[in-house]
């Protein structure tokens, strides 16, 4: 390779093509040897028993040096004795390594195959592993991952440094080659017959006793919905008679890959990106689990941690808005009942123009919180998006409250300007402690430059460059997206700070559960000051490839029905109160395109679901959430978007399973201990959707958020399939005679007795006032009834309610109508005031 000239080496003088080629070959030889030698050495170090590892490594080094010596002598003999050239010697060495290679592959086939699969997977996937330290280095353990795709088992084998024996269905290994491969990796095949199942579980149990790692997918099948399914009891049989811990595992980001069932099919879909990101989380061991529910809760909580980690990498919502507008440049993106229809390009242009005008004429650079007083409409969307892409916090104010309450909210947030419409403001008759900016006044202010620059940005500038020019690349998931003031149904409104990570994780969960499509049209009837309106009908529409159609009054059934008919609405989010209005006002033809109807805020009666389905052909499902939780916690999968497999994804009477990434638990009201399945207690929620906190009220935040868990104030139970049933609010219980009396239970029975029918709505509500003798006195606030209070009390007794659950006949009070909040929920605070004014705190 080098020539010597005089007393020094001069490689440059003879640098030729052959010289460079020789260097490249030597480098390739060394690289190939490294691929061969280093994994082999690592394998030997890792698999050697700790007690004799030093001796084994010493013997290996001795043999290596002996081999080097022998090869040196052989090389000299071949060169000097036989006169072979260097190329011939290298060729001979290569031929000699072939049987050595075959022997090593035969000796450790698992490691060889695993290495080849690892190389391929690293090309296609970007795998992140968290909590690997929870995998024990020695001894048996049972791994219990969620089952999302066909690759789950392979990925676990790649990420574990120890062999894992997988419990798999024998039907997938009918092919002789697959059967041989399964046997090679120690797979435990489970048949369909009881004897085969028992034998497989016994084999798995013996493997645990022998100190091996065993993996079982407790769900028993790949999820068809993206949600964690019920765990089968077979897992507990594997653990019987062993002291092996359970290692919860959560496979994240696989839902949506070509090997998952997203879109209703396996395999036949394009990968969303390459390399495809995958995260695998190993949780702390669960020793001696009492039942499968405990293990499922551990996996669910690990999933919340996984999605929380993922949410930090999600695209900021304003960036998603820009990309979706560019995706639908010439397709309708936003419409409203006033006749406005905007394509994605038009929406982006108007948003950019309004941003320029607000910066030039209204807002200072230091102004962070900006009030918005607009109903659900195209204008309301443009205003919110203009503030978002300007990295300001839009505070949508509740226009159904008094001036005093609204000004308290304005003061809390430090709002200096409120953006609104003169036409809308004239109807409200509010006096605000902030400068009111009427958007109509900007109609003639855009210059030609404003319009041209905004149009060029919308239609020609790449999204990434536009985002960078707006400074959106500086946004993080922890930045505040909005402040939503709670409805104050049980107290004074509090400013809930929701981050971009909070809202984005909820949007992604909605997409995963409801399976949104590009031809979906979301009917936006909930106001943007309502958390469901803000997250679902505003940001879900803006950051996903769907259309939004808006109407400013959710109780205007005829207009909502007309809008649905014109825009061919497919998804409606409302309260049961609103659904009753649509049941009366809409015709079947107007709602014939509806596919998904989700009800929240109050209990969804079965009678209402039956009547709605009978008239419109679509059955409403119930969901659950809270402003502090961004807001969606759980939802039943709508029948039209169900995979229609053996997976259970809907249970009427419940509020559904937690959406992906959200974990729920129930604790004892007195001791705070975590309860098992079907035991009612306080409902706690954790996940990336838990709020940043209450604005300026750290004390209130620490009262309800503990170690990342939010105390909902709702009494609930979680069944073995993971479905949540809300039995009442803590504030909607009365303690009488030492017993907790649920108001909702009494209300449900009263509604049944009153026989109000699905079109009449709720006619009686239970509250309580202080009582000198019993502690509390039950009070019924009702509208006009056909039956007397005495008859209703007798009916409650006939229905089997205990005497403590039955209000006295003189504890009924009639009102013209039950008070509601702007969100459609009962105004519990006002009801309490009515009861106190009528009955005070006296005794019965």
PDB file of N, CA and C in Angstrom, residues 39-126:
ATOM      1  N   UNK A  39     -20.901  -8.473  17.594  1.00  0.00           N
ATOM      2  CA  UNK A  39     -22.125  -9.079  18.153  1.00  0.00           C
ATOM      3  C   UNK A  39     -21.861 -10.439  18.805  1.00  0.00           C
ATOM      4  N   UNK A  40     -20.906 -11.194  18.222  1.00  0.00           N
ATOM      5  CA  UNK A  40     -20.588 -12.497  18.785  1.00  0.00           C
ATOM      6  C   UNK A  40     -19.962 -12.352  20.165  1.00  0.00           C
ATOM      7  N   UNK A  41     -19.049 -11.373  20.288  1.00  0.00           N
ATOM      8  CA  UNK A  41     -18.411 -11.138  21.584  1.00  0.00           C
ATOM      9  C   UNK A  41     -19.427 -10.634  22.608  1.00  0.00           C
ATOM     10  N   UNK A  42     -20.324  -9.732  22.170  1.00  0.00           N
ATOM     11  CA  UNK A  42     -21.351  -9.215  23.078  1.00  0.00           C
ATOM     12  C   UNK A  42     -22.295 -10.326  23.512  1.00  0.00           C
ATOM     13  N   UNK A  43     -22.664 -11.183  22.561  1.00  0.00           N
ATOM     14  CA  UNK A  43     -23.549 -12.309  22.875  1.00  0.00           C
ATOM     15  C   UNK A  43     -22.911 -13.202  23.932  1.00  0.00           C
ATOM     16  N   UNK A  44     -21.604 -13.469  23.770  1.00  0.00           N
ATOM     17  CA  UNK A  44     -20.915 -14.346  24.707  1.00  0.00           C
ATOM     18  C   UNK A  44     -20.826 -13.705  26.099  1.00  0.00           C
ATOM     19  N   UNK A  45     -20.552 -12.398  26.146  1.00  0.00           N
ATOM     20  CA  UNK A  45     -20.471 -11.724  27.445  1.00  0.00           C
ATOM     21  C   UNK A  45     -21.824 -11.723  28.152  1.00  0.00           C
ATOM     22  N   UNK A  46     -22.884 -11.453  27.385  1.00  0.00           N
ATOM     23  CA  UNK A  46     -24.205 -11.333  27.993  1.00  0.00           C
ATOM     24  C   UNK A  46     -24.746 -12.676  28.459  1.00  0.00           C
ATOM     25  N   UNK A  47     -24.494 -13.744  27.687  1.00  0.00           N
ATOM     26  CA  UNK A  47     -25.081 -15.032  28.007  1.00  0.00           C
ATOM     27  C   UNK A  47     -24.217 -15.875  28.944  1.00  0.00           C
ATOM     28  N   UNK A  48     -23.007 -15.435  29.219  1.00  0.00           N
ATOM     29  CA  UNK A  48     -22.154 -16.214  30.119  1.00  0.00           C
ATOM     30  C   UNK A  48     -22.659 -16.101  31.546  1.00  0.00           C
ATOM     31  N   UNK A  49     -22.667 -17.197  32.307  1.00  0.00           N
ATOM     32  CA  UNK A  49     -23.051 -17.116  33.723  1.00  0.00           C
ATOM     33  C   UNK A  49     -22.131 -16.166  34.471  1.00  0.00           C
ATOM     34  N   UNK A  50     -22.695 -15.381  35.383  1.00  0.00           N
ATOM     35  CA  UNK A  50     -21.904 -14.374  36.087  1.00  0.00           C
ATOM     36  C   UNK A  50     -20.736 -14.990  36.844  1.00  0.00           C
ATOM     37  N   UNK A  51     -20.953 -16.182  37.409  1.00  0.00           N
ATOM     38  CA  UNK A  51     -19.903 -16.797  38.247  1.00  0.00           C
ATOM     39  C   UNK A  51     -18.678 -17.192  37.427  1.00  0.00           C
ATOM     40  N   UNK A  52     -18.879 -17.559  36.161  1.00  0.00           N
ATOM     41  CA  UNK A  52     -17.753 -18.025  35.350  1.00  0.00           C
ATOM     42  C   UNK A  52     -17.464 -17.126  34.153  1.00  0.00           C
ATOM     43  N   UNK A  53     -18.034 -15.897  34.164  1.00  0.00           N
ATOM     44  CA  UNK A  53     -17.870 -15.015  33.011  1.00  0.00           C
ATOM     45  C   UNK A  53     -16.408 -14.642  32.781  1.00  0.00           C
ATOM     46  N   UNK A  54     -15.681 -14.369  33.874  1.00  0.00           N
ATOM     47  CA  UNK A  54     -14.279 -13.980  33.742  1.00  0.00           C
ATOM     48  C   UNK A  54     -13.457 -15.081  33.101  1.00  0.00           C
ATOM     49  N   UNK A  55     -13.669 -16.311  33.547  1.00  0.00           N
ATOM     50  CA  UNK A  55     -12.913 -17.442  32.997  1.00  0.00           C
ATOM     51  C   UNK A  55     -13.256 -17.643  31.522  1.00  0.00           C
ATOM     52  N   UNK A  56     -14.534 -17.483  31.173  1.00  0.00           N
ATOM     53  CA  UNK A  56     -14.948 -17.664  29.782  1.00  0.00           C
ATOM     54  C   UNK A  56     -14.322 -16.602  28.881  1.00  0.00           C
ATOM     55  N   UNK A  57     -14.304 -15.349  29.344  1.00  0.00           N
ATOM     56  CA  UNK A  57     -13.718 -14.277  28.547  1.00  0.00           C
ATOM     57  C   UNK A  57     -12.211 -14.466  28.419  1.00  0.00           C
ATOM     58  N   UNK A  58     -11.566 -14.938  29.508  1.00  0.00           N
ATOM     59  CA  UNK A  58     -10.122 -15.191  29.448  1.00  0.00           C
ATOM     60  C   UNK A  58      -9.825 -16.300  28.440  1.00  0.00           C
ATOM     61  N   UNK A  59     -10.639 -17.361  28.460  1.00  0.00           N
ATOM     62  CA  UNK A  59     -10.447 -18.454  27.505  1.00  0.00           C
ATOM     63  C   UNK A  59     -10.664 -17.966  26.086  1.00  0.00           C
ATOM     64  N   UNK A  60     -11.648 -17.088  25.896  1.00  0.00           N
ATOM     65  CA  UNK A  60     -11.921 -16.535  24.576  1.00  0.00           C
ATOM     66  C   UNK A  60     -10.739 -15.739  24.059  1.00  0.00           C
ATOM     67  N   UNK A  61     -10.177 -14.882  24.933  1.00  0.00           N
ATOM     68  CA  UNK A  61      -9.009 -14.096  24.524  1.00  0.00           C
ATOM     69  C   UNK A  61      -7.821 -14.997  24.186  1.00  0.00           C
ATOM     70  N   UNK A  62      -7.640 -16.054  24.989  1.00  0.00           N
ATOM     71  CA  UNK A  62      -6.534 -16.982  24.730  1.00  0.00           C
ATOM     72  C   UNK A  62      -6.696 -17.651  23.368  1.00  0.00           C
ATOM     73  N   UNK A  63      -7.936 -18.101  23.092  1.00  0.00           N
ATOM     74  CA  UNK A  63      -8.186 -18.741  21.804  1.00  0.00           C
ATOM     75  C   UNK A  63      -8.033 -17.759  20.652  1.00  0.00           C
ATOM     76  N   UNK A  64      -8.394 -16.505  20.882  1.00  0.00           N
ATOM     77  CA  UNK A  64      -8.257 -15.488  19.840  1.00  0.00           C
ATOM     78  C   UNK A  64      -6.794 -15.282  19.474  1.00  0.00           C
ATOM     79  N   UNK A  65      -5.944 -15.150  20.520  1.00  0.00           N
ATOM     80  CA  UNK A  65      -4.521 -14.957  20.253  1.00  0.00           C
ATOM     81  C   UNK A  65      -3.902 -16.202  19.617  1.00  0.00           C
ATOM     82  N   UNK A  66      -4.349 -17.383  20.057  1.00  0.00           N
ATOM     83  CA  UNK A  66      -3.871 -18.612  19.429  1.00  0.00           C
ATOM     84  C   UNK A  66      -4.253 -18.652  17.961  1.00  0.00           C
ATOM     85  N   UNK A  67      -5.475 -18.264  17.697  1.00  0.00           N
ATOM     86  CA  UNK A  67      -5.930 -18.233  16.311  1.00  0.00           C
ATOM     87  C   UNK A  67      -5.131 -17.255  15.480  1.00  0.00           C
ATOM     88  N   UNK A  68      -4.847 -16.085  16.066  1.00  0.00           N
ATOM     89  CA  UNK A  68      -4.023 -15.100  15.353  1.00  0.00           C
ATOM     90  C   UNK A  68      -2.642 -15.664  15.021  1.00  0.00           C
ATOM     91  N   UNK A  69      -2.048 -16.353  15.992  1.00  0.00           N
ATOM     92  CA  UNK A  69      -0.722 -16.947  15.787  1.00  0.00           C
ATOM     93  C   UNK A  69      -0.774 -18.011  14.690  1.00  0.00           C
ATOM     94  N   UNK A  70      -1.765 -18.885  14.758  1.00  0.00           N
ATOM     95  CA  UNK A  70      -1.888 -19.955  13.764  1.00  0.00           C
ATOM     96  C   UNK A  70      -2.096 -19.379  12.373  1.00  0.00           C
ATOM     97  N   UNK A  71      -2.965 -18.370  12.250  1.00  0.00           N
ATOM     98  CA  UNK A  71      -3.230 -17.758  10.954  1.00  0.00           C
ATOM     99  C   UNK A  71      -1.980 -17.078  10.401  1.00  0.00           C
ATOM    100  N   UNK A  72      -1.176 -16.459  11.308  1.00  0.00           N
ATOM    101  CA  UNK A  72       0.072 -15.822  10.856  1.00  0.00           C
ATOM    102  C   UNK A  72       1.024 -16.841  10.256  1.00  0.00           C
ATOM    103  N   UNK A  73       1.180 -17.981  10.960  1.00  0.00           N
ATOM    104  CA  UNK A  73       2.041 -19.057  10.445  1.00  0.00           C
ATOM    105  C   UNK A  73       1.488 -19.592   9.127  1.00  0.00           C
ATOM    106  N   UNK A  74       0.148 -19.787   9.073  1.00  0.00           N
ATOM    107  CA  UNK A  74      -0.481 -20.293   7.864  1.00  0.00           C
ATOM    108  C   UNK A  74      -0.278 -19.322   6.700  1.00  0.00           C
ATOM    109  N   UNK A  75      -0.440 -18.029   7.002  1.00  0.00           N
ATOM    110  CA  UNK A  75      -0.266 -17.011   5.970  1.00  0.00           C
ATOM    111  C   UNK A  75       1.162 -17.051   5.402  1.00  0.00           C
ATOM    112  N   UNK A  76       2.146 -17.183   6.316  1.00  0.00           N
ATOM    113  CA  UNK A  76       3.555 -17.236   5.873  1.00  0.00           C
ATOM    114  C   UNK A  76       3.783 -18.467   5.002  1.00  0.00           C
ATOM    115  N   UNK A  77       3.220 -19.639   5.436  1.00  0.00           N
ATOM    116  CA  UNK A  77       3.399 -20.860   4.666  1.00  0.00           C
ATOM    117  C   UNK A  77       2.776 -20.773   3.293  1.00  0.00           C
ATOM    118  N   UNK A  78       1.589 -20.201   3.229  1.00  0.00           N
ATOM    119  CA  UNK A  78       0.916 -20.074   1.939  1.00  0.00           C
ATOM    120  C   UNK A  78       1.652 -19.102   1.016  1.00  0.00           C
ATOM    121  N   UNK A  79       2.213 -18.065   1.636  1.00  0.00           N
ATOM    122  CA  UNK A  79       2.881 -17.037   0.836  1.00  0.00           C
ATOM    123  C   UNK A  79       4.265 -17.492   0.373  1.00  0.00           C
ATOM    124  N   UNK A  80       5.079 -17.969   1.362  1.00  0.00           N
ATOM    125  CA  UNK A  80       6.467 -18.329   1.048  1.00  0.00           C
ATOM    126  C   UNK A  80       6.574 -19.745   0.491  1.00  0.00           C
ATOM    127  N   UNK A  81       5.797 -20.667   1.086  1.00  0.00           N
ATOM    128  CA  UNK A  81       5.927 -22.063   0.673  1.00  0.00           C
ATOM    129  C   UNK A  81       5.221 -22.372  -0.619  1.00  0.00           C
ATOM    130  N   UNK A  82       3.963 -21.909  -0.740  1.00  0.00           N
ATOM    131  CA  UNK A  82       3.169 -22.250  -1.924  1.00  0.00           C
ATOM    132  C   UNK A  82       3.163 -21.141  -2.973  1.00  0.00           C
ATOM    133  N   UNK A  83       3.685 -19.995  -2.585  1.00  0.00           N
ATOM    134  CA  UNK A  83       3.779 -18.891  -3.543  1.00  0.00           C
ATOM    135  C   UNK A  83       2.452 -18.291  -3.922  1.00  0.00           C
ATOM    136  N   UNK A  84       1.475 -18.343  -3.022  1.00  0.00           N
ATOM    137  CA  UNK A  84       0.147 -17.784  -3.312  1.00  0.00           C
ATOM    138  C   UNK A  84       0.175 -16.263  -3.184  1.00  0.00           C
ATOM    139  N   UNK A  85      -0.588 -15.618  -4.029  1.00  0.00           N
ATOM    140  CA  UNK A  85      -0.690 -14.152  -3.952  1.00  0.00           C
ATOM    141  C   UNK A  85      -1.613 -13.752  -2.808  1.00  0.00           C
ATOM    142  N   UNK A  86      -1.575 -12.435  -2.489  1.00  0.00           N
ATOM    143  CA  UNK A  86      -2.439 -11.932  -1.404  1.00  0.00           C
ATOM    144  C   UNK A  86      -3.917 -12.151  -1.723  1.00  0.00           C
ATOM    145  N   UNK A  87      -4.273 -11.928  -2.979  1.00  0.00           N
ATOM    146  CA  UNK A  87      -5.666 -12.125  -3.359  1.00  0.00           C
ATOM    147  C   UNK A  87      -6.107 -13.561  -3.214  1.00  0.00           C
ATOM    148  N   UNK A  88      -5.227 -14.498  -3.567  1.00  0.00           N
ATOM    149  CA  UNK A  88      -5.580 -15.915  -3.433  1.00  0.00           C
ATOM    150  C   UNK A  88      -5.721 -16.312  -1.966  1.00  0.00           C
ATOM    151  N   UNK A  89      -4.857 -15.746  -1.122  1.00  0.00           N
ATOM    152  CA  UNK A  89      -4.927 -16.063   0.313  1.00  0.00           C
ATOM    153  C   UNK A  89      -6.221 -15.535   0.913  1.00  0.00           C
ATOM    154  N   UNK A  90      -6.599 -14.300   0.541  1.00  0.00           N
ATOM    155  CA  UNK A  90      -7.856 -13.743   1.057  1.00  0.00           C
ATOM    156  C   UNK A  90      -9.053 -14.554   0.576  1.00  0.00           C
ATOM    157  N   UNK A  91      -8.994 -15.005  -0.681  1.00  0.00           N
ATOM    158  CA  UNK A  91     -10.078 -15.823  -1.203  1.00  0.00           C
ATOM    159  C   UNK A  91     -10.172 -17.142  -0.440  1.00  0.00           C
ATOM    160  N   UNK A  92      -9.032 -17.754  -0.147  1.00  0.00           N
ATOM    161  CA  UNK A  92      -9.034 -18.992   0.613  1.00  0.00           C
ATOM    162  C   UNK A  92      -9.615 -18.786   2.002  1.00  0.00           C
ATOM    163  N   UNK A  93      -9.228 -17.662   2.639  1.00  0.00           N
ATOM    164  CA  UNK A  93      -9.771 -17.359   3.983  1.00  0.00           C
ATOM    165  C   UNK A  93     -11.286 -17.183   3.928  1.00  0.00           C
ATOM    166  N   UNK A  94     -11.754 -16.532   2.847  1.00  0.00           N
ATOM    167  CA  UNK A  94     -13.190 -16.355   2.715  1.00  0.00           C
ATOM    168  C   UNK A  94     -13.928 -17.673   2.577  1.00  0.00           C
ATOM    169  N   UNK A  95     -13.344 -18.580   1.791  1.00  0.00           N
ATOM    170  CA  UNK A  95     -13.957 -19.902   1.624  1.00  0.00           C
ATOM    171  C   UNK A  95     -13.984 -20.654   2.948  1.00  0.00           C
ATOM    172  N   UNK A  96     -12.889 -20.526   3.731  1.00  0.00           N
ATOM    173  CA  UNK A  96     -12.813 -21.230   5.017  1.00  0.00           C
ATOM    174  C   UNK A  96     -13.872 -20.713   5.995  1.00  0.00           C
ATOM    175  N   UNK A  97     -14.204 -19.398   5.917  1.00  0.00           N
ATOM    176  CA  UNK A  97     -15.173 -18.829   6.864  1.00  0.00           C
ATOM    177  C   UNK A  97     -16.608 -19.280   6.586  1.00  0.00           C
ATOM    178  N   UNK A  98     -16.851 -19.794   5.362  1.00  0.00           N
ATOM    179  CA  UNK A  98     -18.230 -20.201   5.036  1.00  0.00           C
ATOM    180  C   UNK A  98     -18.721 -21.305   5.962  1.00  0.00           C
ATOM    181  N   UNK A  99     -17.999 -22.407   6.132  1.00  0.00           N
ATOM    182  CA  UNK A  99     -18.493 -23.425   7.084  1.00  0.00           C
ATOM    183  C   UNK A  99     -18.535 -22.917   8.517  1.00  0.00           C
ATOM    184  N   UNK A 100     -17.597 -21.999   8.859  1.00  0.00           N
ATOM    185  CA  UNK A 100     -17.638 -21.414  10.208  1.00  0.00           C
ATOM    186  C   UNK A 100     -18.934 -20.621  10.391  1.00  0.00           C
ATOM    187  N   UNK A 101     -19.290 -19.833   9.344  1.00  0.00           N
ATOM    188  CA  UNK A 101     -20.529 -19.047   9.398  1.00  0.00           C
ATOM    189  C   UNK A 101     -21.750 -19.965   9.540  1.00  0.00           C
ATOM    190  N   UNK A 102     -21.761 -21.037   8.733  1.00  0.00           N
ATOM    191  CA  UNK A 102     -22.884 -21.975   8.795  1.00  0.00           C
ATOM    192  C   UNK A 102     -22.979 -22.617  10.173  1.00  0.00           C
ATOM    193  N   UNK A 103     -21.843 -22.935  10.765  1.00  0.00           N
ATOM    194  CA  UNK A 103     -21.836 -23.556  12.090  1.00  0.00           C
ATOM    195  C   UNK A 103     -22.382 -22.591  13.151  1.00  0.00           C
ATOM    196  N   UNK A 104     -21.956 -21.338  13.066  1.00  0.00           N
ATOM    197  CA  UNK A 104     -22.414 -20.356  14.066  1.00  0.00           C
ATOM    198  C   UNK A 104     -23.915 -20.116  13.936  1.00  0.00           C
ATOM    199  N   UNK A 105     -24.415 -20.032  12.680  1.00  0.00           N
ATOM    200  CA  UNK A 105     -25.859 -19.859  12.479  1.00  0.00           C
ATOM    201  C   UNK A 105     -26.618 -21.053  13.032  1.00  0.00           C
ATOM    202  N   UNK A 106     -26.058 -22.252  12.824  1.00  0.00           N
ATOM    203  CA  UNK A 106     -26.697 -23.460  13.366  1.00  0.00           C
ATOM    204  C   UNK A 106     -26.642 -23.475  14.887  1.00  0.00           C
ATOM    205  N   UNK A 107     -25.551 -22.933  15.444  1.00  0.00           N
ATOM    206  CA  UNK A 107     -25.366 -22.940  16.894  1.00  0.00           C
ATOM    207  C   UNK A 107     -26.296 -21.951  17.587  1.00  0.00           C
ATOM    208  N   UNK A 108     -26.424 -20.737  17.035  1.00  0.00           N
ATOM    209  CA  UNK A 108     -27.271 -19.695  17.662  1.00  0.00           C
ATOM    210  C   UNK A 108     -28.215 -19.106  16.602  1.00  0.00           C
ATOM    211  N   UNK A 109     -29.163 -19.880  16.108  1.00  0.00           N
ATOM    212  CA  UNK A 109     -30.048 -19.384  15.036  1.00  0.00           C
ATOM    213  C   UNK A 109     -30.922 -18.221  15.489  1.00  0.00           C
ATOM    214  N   UNK A 110     -31.354 -18.252  16.792  1.00  0.00           N
ATOM    215  CA  UNK A 110     -32.218 -17.163  17.252  1.00  0.00           C
ATOM    216  C   UNK A 110     -31.516 -15.815  17.145  1.00  0.00           C
ATOM    217  N   UNK A 111     -30.249 -15.786  17.590  1.00  0.00           N
ATOM    218  CA  UNK A 111     -29.499 -14.531  17.561  1.00  0.00           C
ATOM    219  C   UNK A 111     -29.289 -14.049  16.132  1.00  0.00           C
ATOM    220  N   UNK A 112     -29.041 -14.988  15.222  1.00  0.00           N
ATOM    221  CA  UNK A 112     -28.816 -14.615  13.819  1.00  0.00           C
ATOM    222  C   UNK A 112     -30.079 -14.024  13.203  1.00  0.00           C
ATOM    223  N   UNK A 113     -31.191 -14.732  13.381  1.00  0.00           N
ATOM    224  CA  UNK A 113     -32.456 -14.235  12.820  1.00  0.00           C
ATOM    225  C   UNK A 113     -32.837 -12.907  13.468  1.00  0.00           C
ATOM    226  N   UNK A 114     -32.649 -12.849  14.781  1.00  0.00           N
ATOM    227  CA  UNK A 114     -32.988 -11.621  15.511  1.00  0.00           C
ATOM    228  C   UNK A 114     -32.162 -10.444  14.983  1.00  0.00           C
ATOM    229  N   UNK A 115     -30.880 -10.698  14.696  1.00  0.00           N
ATOM    230  CA  UNK A 115     -30.014  -9.645  14.190  1.00  0.00           C
ATOM    231  C   UNK A 115     -30.473  -9.176  12.813  1.00  0.00           C
ATOM    232  N   UNK A 116     -30.836 -10.118  11.934  1.00  0.00           N
ATOM    233  CA  UNK A 116     -31.289  -9.753  10.600  1.00  0.00           C
ATOM    234  C   UNK A 116     -32.601  -8.965  10.665  1.00  0.00           C
ATOM    235  N   UNK A 117     -33.530  -9.406  11.534  1.00  0.00           N
ATOM    236  CA  UNK A 117     -34.798  -8.687  11.697  1.00  0.00           C
ATOM    237  C   UNK A 117     -34.547  -7.308  12.291  1.00  0.00           C
ATOM    238  N   UNK A 118     -33.582  -7.241  13.200  1.00  0.00           N
ATOM    239  CA  UNK A 118     -33.237  -5.953  13.815  1.00  0.00           C
ATOM    240  C   UNK A 118     -32.746  -4.978  12.755  1.00  0.00           C
ATOM    241  N   UNK A 119     -31.884  -5.450  11.842  1.00  0.00           N
ATOM    242  CA  UNK A 119     -31.393  -4.581  10.777  1.00  0.00           C
ATOM    243  C   UNK A 119     -32.549  -4.069   9.914  1.00  0.00           C
ATOM    244  N   UNK A 120     -33.462  -4.982   9.544  1.00  0.00           N
ATOM    245  CA  UNK A 120     -34.597  -4.592   8.707  1.00  0.00           C
ATOM    246  C   UNK A 120     -35.518  -3.621   9.449  1.00  0.00           C
ATOM    247  N   UNK A 121     -35.775  -3.908  10.726  1.00  0.00           N
ATOM    248  CA  UNK A 121     -36.710  -3.070  11.488  1.00  0.00           C
ATOM    249  C   UNK A 121     -36.148  -1.670  11.710  1.00  0.00           C
ATOM    250  N   UNK A 122     -34.841  -1.566  11.892  1.00  0.00           N
ATOM    251  CA  UNK A 122     -34.238  -0.258  12.094  1.00  0.00           C
ATOM    252  C   UNK A 122     -34.326   0.602  10.838  1.00  0.00           C
ATOM    253  N   UNK A 123     -34.458  -0.038   9.698  1.00  0.00           N
ATOM    254  CA  UNK A 123     -34.625   0.703   8.447  1.00  0.00           C
ATOM    255  C   UNK A 123     -36.049   1.241   8.325  1.00  0.00           C
ATOM    256  N   UNK A 124     -37.020   0.439   8.768  1.00  0.00           N
ATOM    257  CA  UNK A 124     -38.435   0.798   8.601  1.00  0.00           C
ATOM    258  C   UNK A 124     -38.970   1.571   9.807  1.00  0.00           C
ATOM    259  N   UNK A 125     -38.495   1.223  11.008  1.00  0.00           N
ATOM    260  CA  UNK A 125     -39.026   1.810  12.229  1.00  0.00           C
ATOM    261  C   UNK A 125     -37.957   2.569  12.996  1.00  0.00           C
ATOM    262  N   UNK A 126     -38.416   3.571  13.729  1.00  0.00           N
ATOM    263  CA  UNK A 126     -37.568   4.241  14.713  1.00  0.00           C
ATOM    264  C   UNK A 126     -38.135   3.880  16.087  1.00  0.00           C
TER     265      UNK A 126
END
